[in-house]
Amino acid sequence: QLQASGGGLVQPGGSLRLSCVVSGFTLHWHSIGWFRQAPGKEREGVSCISRDDLNTYYADSVKGRFTISRDNAKNTVYLQMNNLKPEDTAVYYCAIDETGYYGPNYREYEYWGQGTQVTVSS
């Protein structure tokens, strides 16, 4: 089970930290990713981290603003989002891959959290 939280309404330029608490998995055995889906748009990969923590991916649109991290002891993955823009508005999901895949293709991830809404607006 994955439980995402931390979304909300924030003004442009503001920050949010999303959390994804994972249960039923040993977190450090898995790649985990953050994805988002805006109304009328396809789900897209925002950031992911490989199971050995050696590799991270960021979509071009969030590079330099978002940071993914994990705390294996707490079975939690974070997405720190700074300098938020209106185009970051979406429902954000965390997901786990069980097959060894690492990357932004959401179709490769098997287990998903319920999503948390992020709205960036003045």
PDB file of C-alpha atoms in Angstrom:
ATOM      1  CA  GLN A   1       0.000   0.000   0.000  1.00  0.00           C
ATOM      2  CA  LEU A   2       1.194   3.505  -0.831  1.00  0.00           C
ATOM      3  CA  GLN A   3      -0.204   6.587   0.893  1.00  0.00           C
ATOM      4  CA  ALA A   4       0.619   9.960  -0.645  1.00  0.00           C
ATOM      5  CA  SER A   5       0.098  13.199   1.219  1.00  0.00           C
ATOM      6  CA  GLY A   6       1.302  16.778   1.417  1.00  0.00           C
ATOM      7  CA  GLY A   7      -0.568  18.370  -1.449  1.00  0.00           C
ATOM      8  CA  GLY A   8      -2.483  21.598  -1.159  1.00  0.00           C
ATOM      9  CA  LEU A   9      -3.006  25.088  -2.506  1.00  0.00           C
ATOM     10  CA  VAL A  10       0.115  27.232  -2.822  1.00  0.00           C
ATOM     11  CA  GLN A  11       0.960  30.497  -4.525  1.00  0.00           C
ATOM     12  CA  PRO A  12       3.387  30.613  -7.434  1.00  0.00           C
ATOM     13  CA  GLY A  13       6.926  30.532  -6.119  1.00  0.00           C
ATOM     14  CA  GLY A  14       5.907  28.591  -3.054  1.00  0.00           C
ATOM     15  CA  SER A  15       6.989  25.157  -1.864  1.00  0.00           C
ATOM     16  CA  LEU A  16       5.418  21.870  -0.861  1.00  0.00           C
ATOM     17  CA  ARG A  17       6.832  18.571   0.282  1.00  0.00           C
ATOM     18  CA  LEU A  18       4.968  15.457  -0.747  1.00  0.00           C
ATOM     19  CA  SER A  19       5.352  12.250   1.236  1.00  0.00           C
ATOM     20  CA  CYS A  20       4.623   8.700   0.208  1.00  0.00           C
ATOM     21  CA  VAL A  21       4.466   6.177   3.034  1.00  0.00           C
ATOM     22  CA  VAL A  22       4.923   2.641   1.797  1.00  0.00           C
ATOM     23  CA  SER A  23       3.677  -0.457   3.561  1.00  0.00           C
ATOM     24  CA  GLY A  24       3.911  -4.067   2.519  1.00  0.00           C
ATOM     25  CA  PHE A  25       7.148  -3.492   0.660  1.00  0.00           C
ATOM     26  CA  THR A  26      10.785  -3.315   1.655  1.00  0.00           C
ATOM     27  CA  LEU A  27      11.381   0.094   0.213  1.00  0.00           C
ATOM     28  CA  HIS A  28      15.079  -0.186  -0.567  1.00  0.00           C
ATOM     29  CA  TRP A  29      14.409  -3.143  -2.847  1.00  0.00           C
ATOM     30  CA  HIS A  30      12.388  -1.027  -5.259  1.00  0.00           C
ATOM     31  CA  SER A  31      12.565   1.876  -7.616  1.00  0.00           C
ATOM     32  CA  ILE A  32       9.917   4.421  -6.783  1.00  0.00           C
ATOM     33  CA  GLY A  33       8.575   7.318  -8.760  1.00  0.00           C
ATOM     34  CA  TRP A  34       6.420  10.388  -8.561  1.00  0.00           C
ATOM     35  CA  PHE A  35       3.980  11.065 -11.358  1.00  0.00           C
ATOM     36  CA  ARG A  36       1.367  13.695 -12.024  1.00  0.00           C
ATOM     37  CA  GLN A  37      -1.749  14.046 -14.076  1.00  0.00           C
ATOM     38  CA  ALA A  38      -3.443  17.302 -14.940  1.00  0.00           C
ATOM     39  CA  PRO A  39      -7.044  17.383 -16.211  1.00  0.00           C
ATOM     40  CA  GLY A  40      -7.229  16.277 -19.829  1.00  0.00           C
ATOM     41  CA  LYS A  41      -3.568  15.305 -19.950  1.00  0.00           C
ATOM     42  CA  GLU A  42      -1.720  12.038 -19.862  1.00  0.00           C
ATOM     43  CA  ARG A  43      -0.010  10.958 -16.686  1.00  0.00           C
ATOM     44  CA  GLU A  44       3.665  11.932 -16.786  1.00  0.00           C
ATOM     45  CA  GLY A  45       6.749  10.935 -14.879  1.00  0.00           C
ATOM     46  CA  VAL A  46       8.012  13.744 -12.667  1.00  0.00           C
ATOM     47  CA  SER A  47      10.860  12.096 -10.792  1.00  0.00           C
ATOM     48  CA  CYS A  48      12.065   8.665  -9.842  1.00  0.00           C
ATOM     49  CA  ILE A  49      14.834   7.113  -7.826  1.00  0.00           C
ATOM     50  CA  SER A  50      16.486   3.769  -8.419  1.00  0.00           C
ATOM     51  CA  ARG A  51      16.431   1.109  -5.742  1.00  0.00           C
ATOM     52  CA  ASP A  52      20.137   1.526  -5.042  1.00  0.00           C
ATOM     53  CA  ASP A  53      19.692   5.334  -4.764  1.00  0.00           C
ATOM     54  CA  LEU A  54      22.468   5.816  -7.296  1.00  0.00           C
ATOM     55  CA  ASN A  55      20.232   7.205 -10.012  1.00  0.00           C
ATOM     56  CA  THR A  56      17.556   9.852 -10.055  1.00  0.00           C
ATOM     57  CA  TYR A  57      15.432  11.113 -12.909  1.00  0.00           C
ATOM     58  CA  TYR A  58      13.718  14.468 -13.245  1.00  0.00           C
ATOM     59  CA  ALA A  59      11.465  15.673 -16.008  1.00  0.00           C
ATOM     60  CA  ASP A  60      12.939  18.682 -17.771  1.00  0.00           C
ATOM     61  CA  SER A  61      10.069  20.819 -16.552  1.00  0.00           C
ATOM     62  CA  VAL A  62      11.000  20.284 -12.887  1.00  0.00           C
ATOM     63  CA  LYS A  63      14.794  20.053 -12.971  1.00  0.00           C
ATOM     64  CA  GLY A  64      16.388  22.376 -10.463  1.00  0.00           C
ATOM     65  CA  ARG A  65      13.101  22.847  -8.596  1.00  0.00           C
ATOM     66  CA  PHE A  66      12.087  19.363  -7.389  1.00  0.00           C
ATOM     67  CA  THR A  67      14.119  16.891  -5.340  1.00  0.00           C
ATOM     68  CA  ILE A  68      13.288  13.259  -4.689  1.00  0.00           C
ATOM     69  CA  SER A  69      14.596  11.459  -1.635  1.00  0.00           C
ATOM     70  CA  ARG A  70      13.779   8.489   0.502  1.00  0.00           C
ATOM     71  CA  ASP A  71      14.085   7.414   4.115  1.00  0.00           C
ATOM     72  CA  ASN A  72      14.221   3.630   4.060  1.00  0.00           C
ATOM     73  CA  ALA A  73      13.986   3.414   7.847  1.00  0.00           C
ATOM     74  CA  LYS A  74      10.646   5.228   7.680  1.00  0.00           C
ATOM     75  CA  ASN A  75       9.585   3.506   4.444  1.00  0.00           C
ATOM     76  CA  THR A  76       8.864   6.938   3.066  1.00  0.00           C
ATOM     77  CA  VAL A  77       9.696   8.721  -0.168  1.00  0.00           C
ATOM     78  CA  TYR A  78       9.587  12.496  -0.463  1.00  0.00           C
ATOM     79  CA  LEU A  79       9.252  14.994  -3.267  1.00  0.00           C
ATOM     80  CA  GLN A  80      10.398  18.457  -2.291  1.00  0.00           C
ATOM     81  CA  MET A  81       8.883  20.957  -4.698  1.00  0.00           C
ATOM     82  CA  ASN A  82      10.230  24.509  -4.756  1.00  0.00           C
ATOM     83  CA  ASN A  83       9.461  27.537  -6.906  1.00  0.00           C
ATOM     84  CA  LEU A  84       6.140  26.039  -7.882  1.00  0.00           C
ATOM     85  CA  LYS A  85       4.453  27.237 -11.046  1.00  0.00           C
ATOM     86  CA  PRO A  86       0.803  27.147 -12.143  1.00  0.00           C
ATOM     87  CA  GLU A  87       1.705  24.470 -14.688  1.00  0.00           C
ATOM     88  CA  ASP A  88       2.685  22.181 -11.807  1.00  0.00           C
ATOM     89  CA  THR A  89      -0.985  21.937 -10.868  1.00  0.00           C
ATOM     90  CA  ALA A  90      -2.021  18.287 -11.007  1.00  0.00           C
ATOM     91  CA  VAL A  91      -2.794  15.228  -8.955  1.00  0.00           C
ATOM     92  CA  TYR A  92       0.506  13.719  -7.850  1.00  0.00           C
ATOM     93  CA  TYR A  93       0.924   9.980  -7.419  1.00  0.00           C
ATOM     94  CA  CYS A  94       3.697   7.786  -6.072  1.00  0.00           C
ATOM     95  CA  ALA A  95       4.280   4.348  -7.489  1.00  0.00           C
ATOM     96  CA  ILE A  96       6.525   1.365  -6.966  1.00  0.00           C
ATOM     97  CA  ASP A  97       8.115  -0.903  -9.539  1.00  0.00           C
ATOM     98  CA  GLU A  98       8.689  -4.553  -8.656  1.00  0.00           C
ATOM     99  CA  THR A  99      10.480  -5.702 -11.784  1.00  0.00           C
ATOM    100  CA  GLY A 100      13.700  -3.713 -11.592  1.00  0.00           C
ATOM    101  CA  TYR A 101      12.604  -0.991 -13.988  1.00  0.00           C
ATOM    102  CA  TYR A 102      13.839   2.531 -13.324  1.00  0.00           C
ATOM    103  CA  GLY A 103      12.532   5.434 -15.344  1.00  0.00           C
ATOM    104  CA  PRO A 104       9.625   7.784 -16.075  1.00  0.00           C
ATOM    105  CA  ASN A 105       7.313   5.412 -17.958  1.00  0.00           C
ATOM    106  CA  TYR A 106       4.281   5.156 -15.717  1.00  0.00           C
ATOM    107  CA  ARG A 107       3.097   1.998 -17.485  1.00  0.00           C
ATOM    108  CA  GLU A 108       6.042   0.114 -15.971  1.00  0.00           C
ATOM    109  CA  TYR A 109       4.981   0.709 -12.357  1.00  0.00           C
ATOM    110  CA  GLU A 110       2.730  -1.853 -10.747  1.00  0.00           C
ATOM    111  CA  TYR A 111       1.584  -0.369  -7.452  1.00  0.00           C
ATOM    112  CA  TRP A 112       0.108   3.096  -7.008  1.00  0.00           C
ATOM    113  CA  GLY A 113      -0.950   5.410  -4.224  1.00  0.00           C
ATOM    114  CA  GLN A 114      -4.232   7.278  -4.268  1.00  0.00           C
ATOM    115  CA  GLY A 115      -2.859  10.679  -5.325  1.00  0.00           C
ATOM    116  CA  THR A 116      -2.654  14.073  -3.690  1.00  0.00           C
ATOM    117  CA  GLN A 117      -3.850  17.301  -5.297  1.00  0.00           C
ATOM    118  CA  VAL A 118      -1.374  20.127  -5.844  1.00  0.00           C
ATOM    119  CA  THR A 119      -2.815  23.451  -6.942  1.00  0.00           C
ATOM    120  CA  VAL A 120      -0.565  26.403  -7.709  1.00  0.00           C
ATOM    121  CA  SER A 121      -2.539  29.591  -8.022  1.00  0.00           C
ATOM    122  CA  SER A 122      -2.539  33.173  -6.849  1.00  0.00           C
TER     123      SER A 122
END
